mmCIF file of C-alpha atoms and ligand atoms in Angstrom:
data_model
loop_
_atom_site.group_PDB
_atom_site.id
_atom_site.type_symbol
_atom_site.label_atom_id
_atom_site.label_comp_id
_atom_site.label_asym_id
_atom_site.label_seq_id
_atom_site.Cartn_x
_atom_site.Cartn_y
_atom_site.Cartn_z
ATOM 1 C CA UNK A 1 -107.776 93.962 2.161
ATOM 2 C CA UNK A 2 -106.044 97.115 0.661
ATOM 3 C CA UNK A 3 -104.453 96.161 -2.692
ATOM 4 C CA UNK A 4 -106.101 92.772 -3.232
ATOM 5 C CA UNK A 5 -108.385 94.057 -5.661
ATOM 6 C CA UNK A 6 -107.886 93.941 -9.702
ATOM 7 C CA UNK A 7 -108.726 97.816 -10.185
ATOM 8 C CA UNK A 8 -109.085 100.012 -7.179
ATOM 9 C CA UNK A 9 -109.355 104.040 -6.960
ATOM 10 C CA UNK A 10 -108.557 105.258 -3.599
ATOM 11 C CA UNK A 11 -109.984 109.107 -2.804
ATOM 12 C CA UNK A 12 -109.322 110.209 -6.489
ATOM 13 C CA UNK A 13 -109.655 114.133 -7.785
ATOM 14 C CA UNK A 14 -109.707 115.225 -10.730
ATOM 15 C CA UNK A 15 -109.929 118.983 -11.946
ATOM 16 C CA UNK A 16 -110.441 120.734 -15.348
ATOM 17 C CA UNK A 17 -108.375 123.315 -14.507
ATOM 18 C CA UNK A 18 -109.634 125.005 -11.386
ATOM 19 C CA UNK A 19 -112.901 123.062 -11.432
ATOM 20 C CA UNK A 20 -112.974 119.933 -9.756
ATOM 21 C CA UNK A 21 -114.892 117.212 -11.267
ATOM 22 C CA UNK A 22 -113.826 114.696 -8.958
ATOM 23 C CA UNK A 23 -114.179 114.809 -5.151
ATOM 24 C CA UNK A 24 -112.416 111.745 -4.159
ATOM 25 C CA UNK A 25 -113.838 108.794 -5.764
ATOM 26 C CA UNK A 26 -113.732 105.539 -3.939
ATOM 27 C CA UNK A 27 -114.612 102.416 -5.697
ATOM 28 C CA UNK A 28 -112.893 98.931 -6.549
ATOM 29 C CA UNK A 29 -113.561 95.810 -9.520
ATOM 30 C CA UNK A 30 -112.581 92.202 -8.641
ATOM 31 C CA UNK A 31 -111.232 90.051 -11.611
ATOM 32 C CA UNK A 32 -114.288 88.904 -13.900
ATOM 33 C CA UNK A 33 -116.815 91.116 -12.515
ATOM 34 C CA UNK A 34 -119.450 93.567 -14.454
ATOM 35 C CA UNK A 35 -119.588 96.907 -11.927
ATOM 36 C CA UNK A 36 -121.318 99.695 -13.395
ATOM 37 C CA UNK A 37 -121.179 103.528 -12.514
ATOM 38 C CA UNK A 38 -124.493 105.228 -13.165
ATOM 39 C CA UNK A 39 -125.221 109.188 -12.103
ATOM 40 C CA UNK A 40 -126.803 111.764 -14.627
ATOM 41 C CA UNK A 41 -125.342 114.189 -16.338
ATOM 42 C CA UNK A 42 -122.303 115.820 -15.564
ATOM 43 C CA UNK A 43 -121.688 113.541 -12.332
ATOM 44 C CA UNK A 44 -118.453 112.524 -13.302
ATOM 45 C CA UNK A 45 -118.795 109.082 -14.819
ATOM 46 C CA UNK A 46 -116.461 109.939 -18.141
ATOM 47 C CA UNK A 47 -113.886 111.831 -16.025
ATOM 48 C CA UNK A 48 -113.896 108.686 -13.779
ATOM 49 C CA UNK A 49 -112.926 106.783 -16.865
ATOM 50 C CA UNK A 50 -110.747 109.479 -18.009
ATOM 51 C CA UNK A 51 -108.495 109.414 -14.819
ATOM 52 C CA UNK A 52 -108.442 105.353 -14.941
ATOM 53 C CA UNK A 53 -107.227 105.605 -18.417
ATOM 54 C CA UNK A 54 -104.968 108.819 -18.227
ATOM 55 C CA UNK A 55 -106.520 110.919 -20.242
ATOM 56 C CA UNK A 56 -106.896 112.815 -17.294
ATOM 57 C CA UNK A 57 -104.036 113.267 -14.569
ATOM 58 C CA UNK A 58 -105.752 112.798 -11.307
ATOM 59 C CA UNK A 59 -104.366 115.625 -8.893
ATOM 60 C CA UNK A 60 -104.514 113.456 -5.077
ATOM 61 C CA UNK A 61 -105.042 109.905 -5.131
ATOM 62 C CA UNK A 62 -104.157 106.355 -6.087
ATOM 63 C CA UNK A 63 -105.404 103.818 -9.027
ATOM 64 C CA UNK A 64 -103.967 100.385 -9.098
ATOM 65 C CA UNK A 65 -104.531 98.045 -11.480
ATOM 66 C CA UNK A 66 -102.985 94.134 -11.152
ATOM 67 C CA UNK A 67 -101.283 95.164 -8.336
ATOM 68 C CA UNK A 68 -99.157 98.086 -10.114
ATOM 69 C CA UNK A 69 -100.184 101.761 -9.387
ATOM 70 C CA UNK A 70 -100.956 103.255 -12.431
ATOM 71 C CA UNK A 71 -101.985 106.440 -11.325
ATOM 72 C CA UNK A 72 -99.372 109.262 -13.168
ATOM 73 C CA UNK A 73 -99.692 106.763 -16.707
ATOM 74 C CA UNK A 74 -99.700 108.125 -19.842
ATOM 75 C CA UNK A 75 -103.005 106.546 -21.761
ATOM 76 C CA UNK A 76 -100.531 104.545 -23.690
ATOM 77 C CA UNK A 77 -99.213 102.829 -21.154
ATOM 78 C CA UNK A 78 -102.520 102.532 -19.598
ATOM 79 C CA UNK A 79 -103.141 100.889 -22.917
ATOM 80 C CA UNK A 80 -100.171 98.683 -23.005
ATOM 81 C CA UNK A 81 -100.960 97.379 -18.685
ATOM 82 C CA UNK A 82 -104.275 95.986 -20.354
ATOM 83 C CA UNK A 83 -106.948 98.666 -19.848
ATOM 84 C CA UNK A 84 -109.133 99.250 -23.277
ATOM 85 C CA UNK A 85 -111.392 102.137 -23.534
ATOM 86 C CA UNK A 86 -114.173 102.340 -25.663
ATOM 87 C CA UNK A 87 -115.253 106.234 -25.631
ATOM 88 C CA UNK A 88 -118.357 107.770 -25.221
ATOM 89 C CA UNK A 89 -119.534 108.516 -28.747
ATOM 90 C CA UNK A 90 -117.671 105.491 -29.695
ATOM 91 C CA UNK A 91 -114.934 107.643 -31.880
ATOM 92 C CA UNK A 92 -114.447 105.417 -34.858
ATOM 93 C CA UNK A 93 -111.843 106.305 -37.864
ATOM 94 C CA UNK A 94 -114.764 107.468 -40.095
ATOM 95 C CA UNK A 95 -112.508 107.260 -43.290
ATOM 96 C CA UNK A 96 -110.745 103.793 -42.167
ATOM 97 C CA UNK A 97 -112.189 100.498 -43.319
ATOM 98 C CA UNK A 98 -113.859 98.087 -40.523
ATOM 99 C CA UNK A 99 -110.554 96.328 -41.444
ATOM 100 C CA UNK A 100 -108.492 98.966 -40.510
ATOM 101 C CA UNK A 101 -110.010 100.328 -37.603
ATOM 102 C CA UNK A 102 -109.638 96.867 -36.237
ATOM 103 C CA UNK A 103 -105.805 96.603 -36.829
ATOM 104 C CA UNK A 104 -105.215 99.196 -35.757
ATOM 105 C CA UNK A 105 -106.776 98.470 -32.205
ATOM 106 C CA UNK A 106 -104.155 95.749 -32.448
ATOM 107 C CA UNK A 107 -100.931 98.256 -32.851
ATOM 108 C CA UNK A 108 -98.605 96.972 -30.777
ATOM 109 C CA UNK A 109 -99.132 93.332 -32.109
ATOM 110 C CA UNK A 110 -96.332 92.440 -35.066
ATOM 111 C CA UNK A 111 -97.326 89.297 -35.669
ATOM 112 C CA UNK A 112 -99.928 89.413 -37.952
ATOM 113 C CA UNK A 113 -101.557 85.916 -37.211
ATOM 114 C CA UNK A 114 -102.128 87.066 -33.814
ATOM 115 C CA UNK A 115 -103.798 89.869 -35.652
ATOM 116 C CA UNK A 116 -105.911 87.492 -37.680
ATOM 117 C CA UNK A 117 -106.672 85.501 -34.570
ATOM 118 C CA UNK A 118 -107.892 88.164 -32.607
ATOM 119 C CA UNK A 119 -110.075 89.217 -35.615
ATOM 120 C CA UNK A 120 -111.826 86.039 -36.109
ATOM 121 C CA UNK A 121 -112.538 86.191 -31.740
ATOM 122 C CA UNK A 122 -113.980 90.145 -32.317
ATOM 123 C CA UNK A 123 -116.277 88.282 -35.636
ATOM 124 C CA UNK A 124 -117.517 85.998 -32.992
ATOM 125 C CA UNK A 125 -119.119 88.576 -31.168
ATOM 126 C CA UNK A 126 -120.235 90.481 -33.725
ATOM 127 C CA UNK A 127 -120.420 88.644 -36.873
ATOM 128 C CA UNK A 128 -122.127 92.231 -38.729
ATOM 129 C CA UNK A 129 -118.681 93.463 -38.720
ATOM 130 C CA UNK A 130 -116.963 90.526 -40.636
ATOM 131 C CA UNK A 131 -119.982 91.096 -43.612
ATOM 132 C CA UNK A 132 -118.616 94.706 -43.587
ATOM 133 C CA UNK A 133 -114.920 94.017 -43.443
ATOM 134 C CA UNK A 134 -114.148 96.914 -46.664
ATOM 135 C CA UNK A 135 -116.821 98.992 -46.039
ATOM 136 C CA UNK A 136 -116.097 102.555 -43.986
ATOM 137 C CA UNK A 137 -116.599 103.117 -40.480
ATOM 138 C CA UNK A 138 -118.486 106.160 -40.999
ATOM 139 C CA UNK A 139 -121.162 104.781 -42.935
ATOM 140 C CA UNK A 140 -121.959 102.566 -40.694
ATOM 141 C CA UNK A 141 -124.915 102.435 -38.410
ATOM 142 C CA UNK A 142 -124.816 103.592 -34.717
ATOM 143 C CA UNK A 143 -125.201 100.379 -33.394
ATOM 144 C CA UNK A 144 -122.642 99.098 -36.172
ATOM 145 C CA UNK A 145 -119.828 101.701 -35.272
ATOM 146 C CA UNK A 146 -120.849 100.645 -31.004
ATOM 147 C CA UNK A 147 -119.990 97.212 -32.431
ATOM 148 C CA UNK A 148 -116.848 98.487 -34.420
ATOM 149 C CA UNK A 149 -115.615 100.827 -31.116
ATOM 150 C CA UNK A 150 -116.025 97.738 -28.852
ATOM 151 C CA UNK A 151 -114.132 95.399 -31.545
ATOM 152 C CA UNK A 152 -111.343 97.685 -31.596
ATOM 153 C CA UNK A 153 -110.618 97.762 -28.493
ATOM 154 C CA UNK A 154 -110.863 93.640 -27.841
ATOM 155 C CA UNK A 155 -108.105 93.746 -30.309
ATOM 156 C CA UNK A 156 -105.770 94.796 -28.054
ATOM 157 C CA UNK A 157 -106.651 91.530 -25.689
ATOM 158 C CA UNK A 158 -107.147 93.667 -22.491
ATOM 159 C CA UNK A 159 -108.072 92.738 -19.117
ATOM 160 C CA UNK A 160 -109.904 95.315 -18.402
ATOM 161 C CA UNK A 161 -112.613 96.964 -20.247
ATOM 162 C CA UNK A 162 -114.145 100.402 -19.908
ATOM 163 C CA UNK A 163 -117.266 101.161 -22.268
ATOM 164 C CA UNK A 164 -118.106 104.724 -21.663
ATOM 165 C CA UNK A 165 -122.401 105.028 -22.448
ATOM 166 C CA UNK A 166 -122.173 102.136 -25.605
ATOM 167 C CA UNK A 167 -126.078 102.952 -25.471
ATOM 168 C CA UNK A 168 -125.982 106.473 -26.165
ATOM 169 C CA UNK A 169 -128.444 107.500 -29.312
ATOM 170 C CA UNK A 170 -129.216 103.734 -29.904
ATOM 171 C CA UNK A 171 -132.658 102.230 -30.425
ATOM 172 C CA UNK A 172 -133.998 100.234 -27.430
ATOM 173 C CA UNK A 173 -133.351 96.772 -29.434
ATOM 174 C CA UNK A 174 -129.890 97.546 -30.404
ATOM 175 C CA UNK A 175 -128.978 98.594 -26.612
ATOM 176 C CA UNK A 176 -130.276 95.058 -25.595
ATOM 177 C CA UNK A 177 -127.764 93.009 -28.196
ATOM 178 C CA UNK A 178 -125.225 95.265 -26.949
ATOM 179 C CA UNK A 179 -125.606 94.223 -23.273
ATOM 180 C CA UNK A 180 -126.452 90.735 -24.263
ATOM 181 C CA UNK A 181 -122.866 91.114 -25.573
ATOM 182 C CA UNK A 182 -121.464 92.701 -22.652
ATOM 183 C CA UNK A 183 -122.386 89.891 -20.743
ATOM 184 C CA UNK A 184 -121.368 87.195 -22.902
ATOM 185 C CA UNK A 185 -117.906 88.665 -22.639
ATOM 186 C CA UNK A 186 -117.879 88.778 -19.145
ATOM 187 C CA UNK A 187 -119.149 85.204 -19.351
ATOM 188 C CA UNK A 188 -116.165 84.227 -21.425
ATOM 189 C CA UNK A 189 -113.829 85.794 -18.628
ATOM 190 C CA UNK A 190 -113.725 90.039 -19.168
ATOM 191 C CA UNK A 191 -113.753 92.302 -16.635
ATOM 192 C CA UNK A 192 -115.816 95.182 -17.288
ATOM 193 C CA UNK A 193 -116.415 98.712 -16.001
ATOM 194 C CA UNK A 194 -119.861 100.139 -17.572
ATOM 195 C CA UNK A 195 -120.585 103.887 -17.404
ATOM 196 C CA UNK A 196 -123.936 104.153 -18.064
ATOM 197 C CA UNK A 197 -127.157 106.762 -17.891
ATOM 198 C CA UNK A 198 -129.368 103.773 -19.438
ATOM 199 C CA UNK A 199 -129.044 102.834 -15.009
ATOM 200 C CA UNK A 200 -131.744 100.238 -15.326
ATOM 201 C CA UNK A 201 -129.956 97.703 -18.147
ATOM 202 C CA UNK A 202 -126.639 98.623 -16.814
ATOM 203 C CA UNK A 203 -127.717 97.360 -13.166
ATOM 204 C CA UNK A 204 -129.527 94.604 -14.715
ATOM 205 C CA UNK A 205 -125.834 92.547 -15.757
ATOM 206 C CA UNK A 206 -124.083 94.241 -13.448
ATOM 207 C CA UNK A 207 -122.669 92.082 -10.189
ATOM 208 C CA UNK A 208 -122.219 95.527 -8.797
ATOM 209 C CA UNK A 209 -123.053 99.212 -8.854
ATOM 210 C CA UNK A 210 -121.787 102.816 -7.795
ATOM 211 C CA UNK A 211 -124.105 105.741 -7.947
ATOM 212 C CA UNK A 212 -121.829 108.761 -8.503
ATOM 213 C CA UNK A 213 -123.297 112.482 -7.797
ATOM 214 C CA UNK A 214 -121.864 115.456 -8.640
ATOM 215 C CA UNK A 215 -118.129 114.309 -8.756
ATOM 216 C CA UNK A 216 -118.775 111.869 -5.507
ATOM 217 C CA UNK A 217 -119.629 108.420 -4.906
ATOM 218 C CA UNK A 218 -123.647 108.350 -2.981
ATOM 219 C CA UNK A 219 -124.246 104.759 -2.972
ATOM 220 C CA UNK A 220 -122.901 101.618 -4.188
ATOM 221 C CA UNK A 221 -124.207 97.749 -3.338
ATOM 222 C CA UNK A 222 -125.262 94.669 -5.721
ATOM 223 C CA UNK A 223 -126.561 95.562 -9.097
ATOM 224 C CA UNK A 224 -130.024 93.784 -7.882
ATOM 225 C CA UNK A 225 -129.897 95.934 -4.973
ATOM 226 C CA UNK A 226 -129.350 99.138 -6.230
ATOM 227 C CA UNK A 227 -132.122 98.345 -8.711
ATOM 228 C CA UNK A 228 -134.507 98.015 -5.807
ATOM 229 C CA UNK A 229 -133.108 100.898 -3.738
ATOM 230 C CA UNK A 230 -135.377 103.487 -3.634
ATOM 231 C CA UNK A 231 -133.425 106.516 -4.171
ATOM 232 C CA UNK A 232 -132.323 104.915 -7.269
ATOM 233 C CA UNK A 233 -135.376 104.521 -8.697
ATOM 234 C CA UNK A 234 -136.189 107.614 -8.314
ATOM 235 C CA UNK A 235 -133.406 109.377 -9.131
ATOM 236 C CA UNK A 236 -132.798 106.927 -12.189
ATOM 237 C CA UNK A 237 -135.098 104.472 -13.041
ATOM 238 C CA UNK A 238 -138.352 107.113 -13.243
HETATM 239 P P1 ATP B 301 -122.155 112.891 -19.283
HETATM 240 O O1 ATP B 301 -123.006 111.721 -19.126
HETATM 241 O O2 ATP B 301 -122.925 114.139 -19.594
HETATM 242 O O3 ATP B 301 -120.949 112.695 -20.127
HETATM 243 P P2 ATP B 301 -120.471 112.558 -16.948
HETATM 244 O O4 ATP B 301 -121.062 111.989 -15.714
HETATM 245 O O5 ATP B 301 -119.664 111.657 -17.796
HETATM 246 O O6 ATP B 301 -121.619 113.219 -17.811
HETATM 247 P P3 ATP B 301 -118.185 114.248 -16.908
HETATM 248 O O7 ATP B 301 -118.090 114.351 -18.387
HETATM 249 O O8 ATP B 301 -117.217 113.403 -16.203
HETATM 250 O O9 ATP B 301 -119.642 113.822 -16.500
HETATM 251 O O10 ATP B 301 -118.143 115.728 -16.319
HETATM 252 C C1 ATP B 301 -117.959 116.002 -14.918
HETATM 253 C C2 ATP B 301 -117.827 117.514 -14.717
HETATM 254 O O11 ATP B 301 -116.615 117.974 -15.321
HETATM 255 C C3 ATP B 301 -118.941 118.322 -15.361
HETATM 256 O O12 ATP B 301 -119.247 119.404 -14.523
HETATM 257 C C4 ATP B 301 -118.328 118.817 -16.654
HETATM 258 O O13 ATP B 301 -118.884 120.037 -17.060
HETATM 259 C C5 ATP B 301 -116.874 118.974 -16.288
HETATM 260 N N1 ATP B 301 -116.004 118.750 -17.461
HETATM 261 C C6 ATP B 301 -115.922 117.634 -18.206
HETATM 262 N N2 ATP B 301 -115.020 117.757 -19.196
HETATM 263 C C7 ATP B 301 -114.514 119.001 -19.071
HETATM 264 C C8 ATP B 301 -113.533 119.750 -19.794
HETATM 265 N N3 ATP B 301 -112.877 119.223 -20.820
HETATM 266 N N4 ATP B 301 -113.284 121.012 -19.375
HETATM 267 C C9 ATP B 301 -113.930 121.546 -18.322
HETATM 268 N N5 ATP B 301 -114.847 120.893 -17.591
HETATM 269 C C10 ATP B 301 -115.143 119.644 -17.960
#
């Protein structure tokens, strides 16, 4: 069934120079699924992103996305085939307005009642950010600018969205709205790839998982049964 899936990496590398962070990653997302990609520090997760998004410029292997390979894009054009990512760190225009970091996740749209549209969808979600419309993104809270990064990029209308650790440095209750958002988007139709350290929430709304080690894929199954696997746990869930 080669090609039939939505996103699918086929023995990807990826160096930093001479160093290889990537030792041929293997690993595919069907249309309206949650998969998550959990491994510790330094496995690889953000450089698996990275490559899917173009950021980095995978040196063997293939990525295609909606039945297009995407492999040699540029992140823009990543961007523009309907792949959002929301970075680890969640990057926010500190000096920008919630208003404009907003539009301008919605840069290639003219019309500005799509704009508008897609606004009032993002307030849905997160309702904080329409009381904070004027006020800057870099006074915001952590779990206000996680908000703000994932709004930004739903303004774009992707098909595909990447959230690179969105519980980094957040309190335990403000990682559970997150997810409880995650899902709700998936719910409503999004496809999602998670990169996550938090494994046990991640696997928890995940339909599936990958367990990536040192720049390789170890294990992969059903979020429920990675979360009873026992390597897992102790590798991740101790
Ligand atoms: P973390 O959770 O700490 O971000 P990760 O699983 O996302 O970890 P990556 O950031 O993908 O891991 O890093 C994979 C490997 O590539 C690591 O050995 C890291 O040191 C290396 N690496 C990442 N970015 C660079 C860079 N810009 N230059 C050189 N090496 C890098």
């Amino acid at each position: 069934e080669n090609g039939t899936h939505f996103l699918e990496l086929k023995q990807v590398e990826s160096f930093y120079g001479k160093i290889q962070a990537l030792n041929g990653i293997d690993l595919y997302i069907n249309e309206g699924e949650i998969v998550t990609l959990i491994g510790s520090n330094g496995a690889g997760k953000s450089t698996t992103l990275k490559s899917i998004s173009g950021q980095v410029q995978p040196k063997t292997g293939t990525i295609l996305f909606d039945g297009t390979d995407i492999t040699k894009n540029a992140p823009h054009q990543t961007a523009l085939s309907g792949i959002a990512q929301v970075p680890e760190g969640r990057r926010i225009f500190p000096r920008l307005t919630v208003r404009e970091n907003l539009q301008i996740g919605a840069f290639s749209v003219k019309d500005k009642k799509v704009v508008s549209e897609r606004m009032e969808r993002v307030f849905g979600y997160f309702p904080r950010l329409k009381e904070r419309l004027e006020q800057k993104g870099g006074t915001m809270s952590g779990g206000e600018q996680q908000m703000l990064a994932i709004g930004r990029a739903l303004m774009m209308k992707p098909k595909l969205l990447m959230l690179d650790e969105p519980s980094m440095g957040l309190a335990p209750i403000i990682v559970e709205q997150i997810f409880d958002i995650v899902k709700e988007m998936n719910k409503e139709g999004m496809t999602i790839l998670l990169v996550e350290q938090n494994a046990f929430q991640a696997l928890q709304i995940a339909n599936r998982g990958y367990v990536i080690q040192t720049g390789s894929i170890v294990l992969e199954g059903k979020g429920s049964e990675l979360m009873t696997n026992e390597q897992v746990r102790e590798a991740y869930l101790a």
